[in-house]
Tab-separated table of C-alpha atoms and ligand atoms in Angstrom:
chain	number	residue	atom	x	y	z
A	1	UNK	CA	28.130	10.737	6.370
A	2	UNK	CA	25.814	13.735	6.073
A	3	UNK	CA	22.787	13.761	8.354
A	4	UNK	CA	19.497	14.941	6.901
A	5	UNK	CA	16.405	15.895	8.890
A	6	UNK	CA	13.299	14.863	6.957
A	7	UNK	CA	10.150	16.391	8.425
A	8	UNK	CA	7.058	14.494	7.338
A	9	UNK	CA	9.339	11.554	6.590
A	10	UNK	CA	6.677	8.884	7.111
A	11	UNK	CA	4.392	10.607	4.607
A	12	UNK	CA	4.014	9.779	0.936
A	13	UNK	CA	6.817	11.847	-0.621
A	14	UNK	CA	8.865	11.905	2.595
A	15	UNK	CA	9.116	8.112	2.830
A	16	UNK	CA	10.187	7.719	-0.809
A	17	UNK	CA	12.758	10.468	-0.348
A	18	UNK	CA	14.095	8.813	2.808
A	19	UNK	CA	14.691	5.630	0.794
A	20	UNK	CA	16.578	7.506	-1.944
A	21	UNK	CA	18.657	9.426	0.631
A	22	UNK	CA	19.635	6.232	2.427
A	23	UNK	CA	20.518	4.570	-0.891
A	24	UNK	CA	22.905	7.468	-1.529
A	25	UNK	CA	24.554	7.041	1.863
A	26	UNK	CA	22.843	9.814	3.826
A	27	UNK	CA	21.822	9.294	7.432
A	28	UNK	CA	18.176	10.245	7.916
A	29	UNK	CA	16.350	11.520	10.986
A	30	UNK	CA	12.585	11.579	10.508
A	31	UNK	CA	10.327	13.924	12.455
A	32	UNK	CA	6.623	13.232	11.973
A	33	UNK	CA	3.568	13.487	14.216
A	34	UNK	CA	1.837	10.670	12.276
A	35	UNK	CA	-1.216	12.884	11.720
A	36	UNK	CA	-1.526	11.611	8.155
A	37	UNK	CA	0.785	8.606	8.115
A	38	UNK	CA	1.502	5.359	9.884
A	39	UNK	CA	4.466	4.181	11.935
A	40	UNK	CA	4.534	0.952	9.829
A	41	UNK	CA	6.067	3.028	7.023
A	42	UNK	CA	9.375	2.682	8.900
A	43	UNK	CA	9.172	-1.104	8.357
A	44	UNK	CA	8.688	-0.555	4.633
A	45	UNK	CA	11.698	1.770	4.466
A	46	UNK	CA	13.795	-0.737	6.408
A	47	UNK	CA	12.729	-3.618	4.135
A	48	UNK	CA	13.856	-1.690	1.063
A	49	UNK	CA	17.132	-0.217	2.318
A	50	UNK	CA	18.063	-2.445	5.262
A	51	UNK	CA	18.280	0.676	7.418
A	52	UNK	CA	15.695	1.882	9.900
A	53	UNK	CA	15.843	5.671	10.008
A	54	UNK	CA	15.867	7.449	13.363
A	55	UNK	CA	12.324	8.550	14.163
A	56	UNK	CA	10.881	11.204	16.484
A	57	UNK	CA	7.139	11.597	16.977
A	58	UNK	CA	7.103	15.386	17.099
A	59	UNK	CA	4.795	18.046	15.702
A	60	UNK	CA	6.964	20.664	13.957
A	61	UNK	CA	4.611	23.320	15.351
A	62	UNK	CA	6.012	22.475	18.820
A	63	UNK	CA	9.077	24.733	19.032
A	64	UNK	CA	10.397	23.361	22.322
A	65	UNK	CA	10.303	19.727	21.151
A	66	UNK	CA	11.923	20.679	17.860
A	67	UNK	CA	14.666	22.525	19.739
A	68	UNK	CA	15.292	19.426	21.890
A	69	UNK	CA	15.352	17.231	18.791
A	70	UNK	CA	18.094	19.396	17.227
A	71	UNK	CA	20.023	19.105	20.527
A	72	UNK	CA	19.653	15.327	20.513
A	73	UNK	CA	20.765	14.777	16.902
A	74	UNK	CA	23.792	17.026	16.842
A	75	UNK	CA	25.212	18.014	13.463
A	76	UNK	CA	22.192	17.889	11.205
A	77	UNK	CA	23.586	19.048	7.861
A	78	UNK	CA	20.419	19.864	5.971
A	79	UNK	CA	16.647	19.775	6.287
A	80	UNK	CA	14.018	18.633	3.843
A	81	UNK	CA	10.782	20.137	5.089
A	82	UNK	CA	7.780	18.116	3.868
A	83	UNK	CA	5.598	18.150	6.987
A	84	UNK	CA	2.383	19.948	6.070
A	85	UNK	CA	-1.319	19.485	5.525
A	86	UNK	CA	-2.158	19.217	1.837
A	87	UNK	CA	-5.857	18.662	1.194
A	88	UNK	CA	-7.267	21.580	-0.760
A	89	UNK	CA	-10.922	21.045	0.265
A	90	UNK	CA	-10.092	20.535	3.936
A	91	UNK	CA	-8.104	23.769	3.939
A	92	UNK	CA	-11.247	25.685	2.937
A	93	UNK	CA	-13.106	24.143	5.913
A	94	UNK	CA	-10.253	24.557	8.402
A	95	UNK	CA	-8.146	27.504	7.255
A	96	UNK	CA	-6.586	28.218	10.640
A	97	UNK	CA	-5.418	24.628	10.991
A	98	UNK	CA	-3.642	25.009	7.630
A	99	UNK	CA	-2.108	28.388	8.424
A	100	UNK	CA	-0.956	27.185	11.850
A	101	UNK	CA	0.422	23.819	10.807
A	102	UNK	CA	2.011	24.811	7.522
A	103	UNK	CA	3.367	28.219	8.500
A	104	UNK	CA	4.281	27.861	12.188
A	105	UNK	CA	6.222	24.675	11.420
A	106	UNK	CA	8.200	26.484	8.714
A	107	UNK	CA	8.837	29.500	10.963
A	108	UNK	CA	10.044	27.200	13.761
A	109	UNK	CA	12.473	25.460	11.431
A	110	UNK	CA	13.840	28.696	9.997
A	111	UNK	CA	14.244	30.084	13.514
A	112	UNK	CA	16.003	26.938	14.770
A	113	UNK	CA	18.372	26.594	11.806
A	114	UNK	CA	20.869	29.313	12.812
A	115	UNK	CA	20.643	28.332	16.496
A	116	UNK	CA	21.699	24.781	15.609
A	117	UNK	CA	24.029	25.794	12.810
A	118	UNK	CA	22.025	24.201	10.005
A	119	UNK	CA	22.446	26.188	6.818
A	120	UNK	CA	20.498	24.331	4.146
A	121	UNK	CA	16.828	23.621	3.621
A	122	UNK	CA	14.852	22.093	0.780
A	123	UNK	CA	11.226	23.204	0.845
A	124	UNK	CA	8.162	21.363	-0.511
A	125	UNK	CA	6.192	23.755	-2.613
A	126	UNK	CA	3.613	23.129	-5.272
A	127	UNK	CA	2.480	24.043	-8.756
A	128	UNK	CA	-0.605	25.264	-6.951
A	129	UNK	CA	1.269	28.603	-6.545
A	130	UNK	CA	0.700	29.274	-10.282
A	131	UNK	CA	-3.088	28.876	-10.102
A	132	UNK	CA	-4.325	28.657	-13.721
A	133	UNK	CA	-1.276	29.816	-15.704
A	134	UNK	CA	-1.829	31.993	-18.784
A	135	UNK	CA	0.942	30.228	-20.691
A	136	UNK	CA	1.565	26.461	-20.786
A	137	UNK	CA	3.838	24.711	-20.108
A	138	UNK	CA	4.434	26.812	-17.012
A	139	UNK	CA	7.950	28.034	-16.182
A	140	UNK	CA	9.294	29.215	-12.833
A	141	UNK	CA	8.993	32.798	-14.121
A	142	UNK	CA	5.210	32.611	-14.446
A	143	UNK	CA	3.398	35.055	-12.185
A	144	UNK	CA	2.122	33.835	-8.841
A	145	UNK	CA	-1.661	34.123	-9.037
A	146	UNK	CA	-4.091	34.763	-6.225
A	147	UNK	CA	-4.267	31.494	-4.274
A	148	UNK	CA	-7.386	29.367	-4.871
A	149	UNK	CA	-7.401	27.900	-1.362
A	150	UNK	CA	-5.886	28.407	2.100
A	151	UNK	CA	-3.653	25.403	1.321
A	152	UNK	CA	-2.339	27.091	-1.819
A	153	UNK	CA	-1.894	30.303	0.111
A	154	UNK	CA	0.260	28.526	2.719
A	155	UNK	CA	2.633	27.469	-0.069
A	156	UNK	CA	2.790	31.003	-1.491
A	157	UNK	CA	3.307	32.568	1.951
A	158	UNK	CA	5.788	29.811	2.835
A	159	UNK	CA	7.928	30.737	-0.169
A	160	UNK	CA	7.739	34.426	0.810
A	161	UNK	CA	8.741	33.635	4.399
A	162	UNK	CA	11.804	31.793	3.086
A	163	UNK	CA	12.761	34.692	0.799
A	164	UNK	CA	12.400	37.291	3.581
A	165	UNK	CA	14.232	35.174	6.165
A	166	UNK	CA	17.144	34.381	3.878
A	167	UNK	CA	17.411	38.031	2.827
A	168	UNK	CA	18.062	38.791	6.493
A	169	UNK	CA	20.479	35.897	7.047
A	170	UNK	CA	23.220	35.443	4.456
A	171	UNK	CA	24.314	32.124	6.014
A	172	UNK	CA	21.122	30.301	5.082
A	173	UNK	CA	20.481	28.625	1.727
A	174	UNK	CA	17.367	27.040	0.303
A	175	UNK	CA	16.036	25.202	-2.713
A	176	UNK	CA	12.297	25.481	-3.275
A	177	UNK	CA	10.795	22.596	-5.230
A	178	UNK	CA	7.420	23.103	-6.870
A	179	UNK	CA	5.854	19.681	-7.364
A	180	UNK	CA	3.300	18.864	-9.986
A	181	UNK	CA	1.110	15.797	-9.264
A	182	UNK	CA	3.083	12.966	-7.634
A	183	UNK	CA	1.635	9.474	-8.155
A	184	UNK	CA	2.847	5.873	-8.082
A	185	UNK	CA	4.816	3.914	-5.515
A	186	UNK	CA	8.215	2.373	-4.891
A	187	UNK	CA	8.921	-0.573	-7.255
A	188	UNK	CA	9.106	-2.944	-4.256
A	189	UNK	CA	5.481	-2.058	-3.346
A	190	UNK	CA	6.701	-1.773	0.273
A	191	UNK	CA	5.816	1.921	0.511
A	192	UNK	CA	3.306	4.059	-1.365
A	193	UNK	CA	0.494	6.535	-0.939
A	194	UNK	CA	-1.715	5.722	2.033
A	195	UNK	CA	-4.251	8.450	2.699
A	196	UNK	CA	-6.317	8.327	5.870
A	197	UNK	CA	-10.016	7.875	5.092
A	198	UNK	CA	-11.597	8.690	1.745
A	199	UNK	CA	-8.892	9.826	-0.689
A	200	UNK	CA	-8.990	13.382	-2.006
A	201	UNK	CA	-6.493	12.765	-4.772
A	202	UNK	CA	-7.170	11.017	-8.054
A	203	UNK	CA	-4.777	8.069	-8.006
A	204	UNK	CA	-5.592	6.573	-4.605
A	205	UNK	CA	-9.273	6.860	-5.543
A	206	UNK	CA	-8.598	5.058	-8.828
A	207	UNK	CA	-6.686	2.191	-7.167
A	208	UNK	CA	-9.175	1.860	-4.288
A	209	UNK	CA	-12.026	1.678	-6.819
A	210	UNK	CA	-10.126	-0.900	-8.865
A	211	UNK	CA	-9.598	-3.101	-5.780
A	212	UNK	CA	-13.281	-2.824	-4.820
A	213	UNK	CA	-12.988	-0.608	-1.741
A	214	UNK	CA	-14.956	2.148	-3.503
A	215	UNK	CA	-17.937	1.555	-5.767
A	216	UNK	CA	-17.274	4.235	-8.315
A	217	UNK	CA	-14.862	6.994	-9.109
A	218	UNK	CA	-16.308	10.454	-9.693
A	219	UNK	CA	-14.700	12.401	-12.515
A	220	UNK	CA	-15.041	16.038	-11.589
A	221	UNK	CA	-16.228	17.685	-14.807
A	222	UNK	CA	-16.019	16.949	-18.533
A	223	UNK	CA	-16.880	20.423	-19.773
A	224	UNK	CA	-13.446	22.023	-19.433
A	225	UNK	CA	-11.636	23.560	-22.374
A	226	UNK	CA	-9.379	20.500	-22.821
A	227	UNK	CA	-9.275	17.816	-25.558
A	228	UNK	CA	-11.676	15.443	-23.746
A	229	UNK	CA	-13.243	17.984	-21.375
A	230	UNK	CA	-11.631	16.648	-18.169
A	231	UNK	CA	-8.865	18.495	-16.262
A	232	UNK	CA	-5.243	18.113	-17.337
A	233	UNK	CA	-2.321	17.643	-14.913
A	234	UNK	CA	1.368	16.737	-15.009
A	235	UNK	CA	1.616	13.398	-13.188
A	236	UNK	CA	5.111	12.573	-11.949
A	237	UNK	CA	6.389	9.311	-10.444
A	238	UNK	CA	7.009	9.824	-6.730
A	239	UNK	CA	10.415	8.094	-6.964
A	240	UNK	CA	11.518	10.547	-9.674
A	241	UNK	CA	10.387	13.327	-7.352
A	242	UNK	CA	12.277	11.760	-4.441
A	243	UNK	CA	15.474	11.585	-6.495
A	244	UNK	CA	15.253	15.309	-7.231
A	245	UNK	CA	15.409	15.944	-3.472
A	246	UNK	CA	18.649	14.002	-3.172
A	247	UNK	CA	20.137	16.075	-5.989
A	248	UNK	CA	18.914	19.289	-4.348
A	249	UNK	CA	20.416	18.349	-0.976
A	250	UNK	CA	23.741	17.445	-2.588
A	251	UNK	CA	23.710	20.725	-4.514
A	252	UNK	CA	23.382	22.650	-1.247
A	253	UNK	CA	25.840	20.577	0.787
A	254	UNK	CA	28.478	20.313	-1.942
A	255	UNK	CA	28.121	24.033	-2.653
A	256	UNK	CA	27.385	23.474	-6.331
A	257	UNK	CA	25.499	26.724	-6.429
A	258	UNK	CA	26.219	30.275	-5.412
A	259	UNK	CA	22.565	31.231	-5.346
A	260	UNK	CA	21.059	31.655	-1.918
A	261	UNK	CA	17.634	30.548	-3.140
A	262	UNK	CA	16.702	28.559	-6.205
A	263	UNK	CA	13.249	27.461	-7.318
A	264	UNK	CA	12.564	24.510	-9.602
A	265	UNK	CA	9.492	22.988	-11.222
A	266	UNK	CA	9.416	19.223	-10.814
A	267	UNK	CA	7.218	17.687	-13.473
A	268	UNK	CA	7.419	15.596	-16.621
A	269	UNK	CA	6.459	18.333	-19.067
A	270	UNK	CA	3.489	16.277	-20.235
A	271	UNK	CA	-0.161	16.977	-19.466
A	272	UNK	CA	-2.646	14.114	-19.123
A	273	UNK	CA	-6.378	14.357	-18.582
A	274	UNK	CA	-8.296	12.599	-15.821
A	275	UNK	CA	-9.933	10.364	-18.451
A	276	UNK	CA	-6.555	9.525	-20.019
A	277	UNK	CA	-5.253	8.481	-16.609
A	278	UNK	CA	-8.268	6.215	-16.042
A	279	UNK	CA	-8.026	4.681	-19.523
A	280	UNK	CA	-4.270	4.108	-19.234
A	281	UNK	CA	-4.718	2.541	-15.791
A	282	UNK	CA	-7.333	0.124	-17.166
A	283	UNK	CA	-5.100	-0.709	-20.146
A	284	UNK	CA	-1.927	-1.457	-18.168
A	285	UNK	CA	-3.572	-3.345	-15.294
A	286	UNK	CA	-6.435	-5.038	-17.134
A	287	UNK	CA	-8.680	-4.077	-14.200
A	288	UNK	CA	-11.860	-2.092	-14.704
A	289	UNK	CA	-12.468	1.193	-12.914
A	290	UNK	CA	-16.159	2.091	-12.855
A	291	UNK	CA	-16.553	5.841	-13.066
A	292	UNK	CA	-19.165	8.499	-13.644
A	293	UNK	CA	-18.898	12.099	-14.724
A	294	UNK	CA	-20.095	14.497	-12.050
A	295	UNK	CA	-19.964	18.275	-11.630
A	296	UNK	CA	-16.749	20.255	-11.350
A	297	UNK	CA	-14.878	20.290	-8.016
A	298	UNK	CA	-14.586	23.812	-6.721
A	299	UNK	CA	-11.057	25.232	-6.768
A	300	UNK	CA	-9.782	22.932	-9.565
A	301	UNK	CA	-7.670	24.600	-12.230
A	302	UNK	CA	-8.476	23.522	-15.779
A	303	UNK	CA	-5.030	22.529	-16.994
A	304	UNK	CA	-1.475	22.797	-15.798
A	305	UNK	CA	1.744	21.106	-16.780
A	306	UNK	CA	5.371	21.949	-16.205
A	307	UNK	CA	8.170	23.285	-18.263
A	308	UNK	CA	10.817	21.236	-16.396
A	309	UNK	CA	13.750	22.429	-18.531
A	310	UNK	CA	15.289	24.537	-15.756
A	311	UNK	CA	15.474	21.483	-13.451
A	312	UNK	CA	16.602	19.317	-16.404
A	313	UNK	CA	19.459	21.663	-17.304
A	314	UNK	CA	20.559	22.984	-13.923
A	315	UNK	CA	19.968	19.971	-11.662
A	316	UNK	CA	20.714	17.409	-14.378
A	317	UNK	CA	17.465	15.728	-13.359
A	318	UNK	CA	14.684	14.358	-15.536
A	319	UNK	CA	11.483	12.541	-14.691
A	320	UNK	CA	12.426	9.163	-16.178
A	321	UNK	CA	9.446	6.863	-15.545
A	322	UNK	CA	6.652	6.376	-18.052
A	323	UNK	CA	3.098	6.977	-16.932
A	324	UNK	CA	2.332	3.317	-17.707
A	325	UNK	CA	5.029	2.098	-15.295
A	326	UNK	CA	3.957	4.659	-12.726
A	327	UNK	CA	0.333	3.486	-12.820
A	328	UNK	CA	1.451	-0.162	-12.600
A	329	UNK	CA	3.461	0.679	-9.476
A	330	UNK	CA	0.439	2.366	-7.859
A	331	UNK	CA	-1.620	-0.761	-8.560
A	332	UNK	CA	1.055	-3.118	-7.179
A	333	UNK	CA	1.082	-1.064	-3.966
A	334	UNK	CA	-2.722	-1.160	-3.630
A	335	UNK	CA	-2.658	-4.937	-4.138
A	336	UNK	CA	0.076	-5.304	-1.541
A	337	UNK	CA	-2.003	-3.276	0.924
A	338	UNK	CA	-4.997	-5.536	0.285
A	339	UNK	CA	-2.844	-8.628	0.847
A	340	UNK	CA	-1.595	-7.228	4.148
A	341	UNK	CA	-5.170	-6.476	5.271
A	342	UNK	CA	-6.158	-10.114	4.579
A	343	UNK	CA	-3.277	-11.393	6.689
A	344	UNK	CA	-4.265	-9.137	9.587
B	401	UFG	N1	-10.129	14.133	-9.599
B	401	UFG	C1	-11.281	13.457	-9.980
B	401	UFG	N2	-11.843	12.587	-9.085
B	401	UFG	C2	-11.323	12.356	-7.847
B	401	UFG	C3	-10.144	13.057	-7.471
B	401	UFG	C4	-9.578	13.938	-8.366
B	401	UFG	O1	-11.785	13.645	-11.091
B	401	UFG	O2	-11.901	11.568	-7.094
B	401	UFG	C5	-9.497	15.051	-10.555
B	401	UFG	C6	-9.413	16.470	-10.046
B	401	UFG	O3	-10.600	17.167	-10.324
B	401	UFG	C7	-8.209	16.977	-10.814
B	401	UFG	C8	-7.312	15.751	-10.976
B	401	UFG	O4	-8.162	14.646	-10.747
B	401	UFG	O5	-8.611	17.397	-12.063
B	401	UFG	C9	-6.165	15.726	-9.987
B	401	UFG	O6	-6.683	15.947	-8.700
B	401	UFG	P1	-5.852	15.711	-7.357
B	401	UFG	O7	-6.776	15.971	-6.217
B	401	UFG	O8	-5.201	14.369	-7.412
B	401	UFG	O9	-4.674	16.801	-7.394
B	401	UFG	P2	-4.765	18.391	-7.679
B	401	UFG	O10	-4.368	18.612	-9.083
B	401	UFG	O11	-6.023	18.940	-7.160
B	401	UFG	O12	-3.553	18.935	-6.790
B	401	UFG	C10	-3.753	19.379	-5.482
B	401	UFG	C11	-2.852	20.595	-5.234
B	401	UFG	C12	-1.415	20.206	-5.160
B	401	UFG	C13	-1.243	19.168	-4.149
B	401	UFG	C14	-2.104	18.011	-4.531
B	401	UFG	C15	-1.961	16.961	-3.483
B	401	UFG	O13	-3.026	21.548	-6.249
B	401	UFG	O14	-0.640	21.300	-4.752
B	401	UFG	O15	-3.476	18.414	-4.589
B	401	UFG	O16	-2.821	17.147	-2.448
B	401	UFG	F1	0.049	18.805	-4.042
């Protein structure tokens, strides 16, 4: 059984990926410092799969602890490196925190891989590296634009660090996955997105408003050059995204590729506006979401959606879930969270 290290494994995408890995027979070791997640996520994973993954409360920035962790779990076959800060606005306020956490953790992992004879890494990148693309849908060949935020810059620099490191070490292999906007939750509603404090991202704000935790959702701008004036994104079900990681890991471990580095867009290929998301959510759940139009949020790109054909053709992967089902799953998760809070 192959052993996979999942950094950030109690986080939103990390926990869903852990479930899919375990379902496919992989053994998972999670490293997470719980800075933006909760230890209870392990219970959710165990409820779904019947397996509690190994867990180490370690900050990937801590080289010595990471080194010890690799010693403890001998024979890690591959790494999926999710652990990172990801709030665009916060990164503008605290740039050094973002550069330290997102880049030092990656450098530590790349440095420790050859020492512990781990050859394969899947890296969490983002469509944020494209900024506002000139041509839509955006392909992997689109130029990397000047980053709009320190967060975005950490993803661009992270990709460069991987390219430079692998150029100097022919034994290492990596797949870089550029995510569009992950939303939704596992169908069991046992795990989902659980941001600390006031959500930055659209979907948790929508579901928290629907459940009554927030009075009103702010829609950031309706004067963009889009059909209804609100921003357009490519929203992808988090479980579809998780499944792509399993395929990527298998591709590296089963040596289905000769390329040392490959980069894939992970999106649906469909752009939806903020207002379309709100309207579809209201339609499929029957629950109202009070909202008001406010000014633009600084740093937002107007519209971006993926050309996922490279991932479709080469990985044999497609985002399968409909946006309706995805929004229903996000709502089921929010309701489950509310139920749990009542019990406590
Ligand atoms: N939005 C609102 N109101 C809100 C929150 C968001 O109108 O309360 C709008 C935004 O303006 C944007 C859209 O909803 O038009 C999506 O916003 P998100 O914050 O959910 O996601 P982003 O498209 O800003 O994506 C960013 C980065 C990604 C990163 C993602 C997760 O570009 O790389 O945040 O943090 F992965």
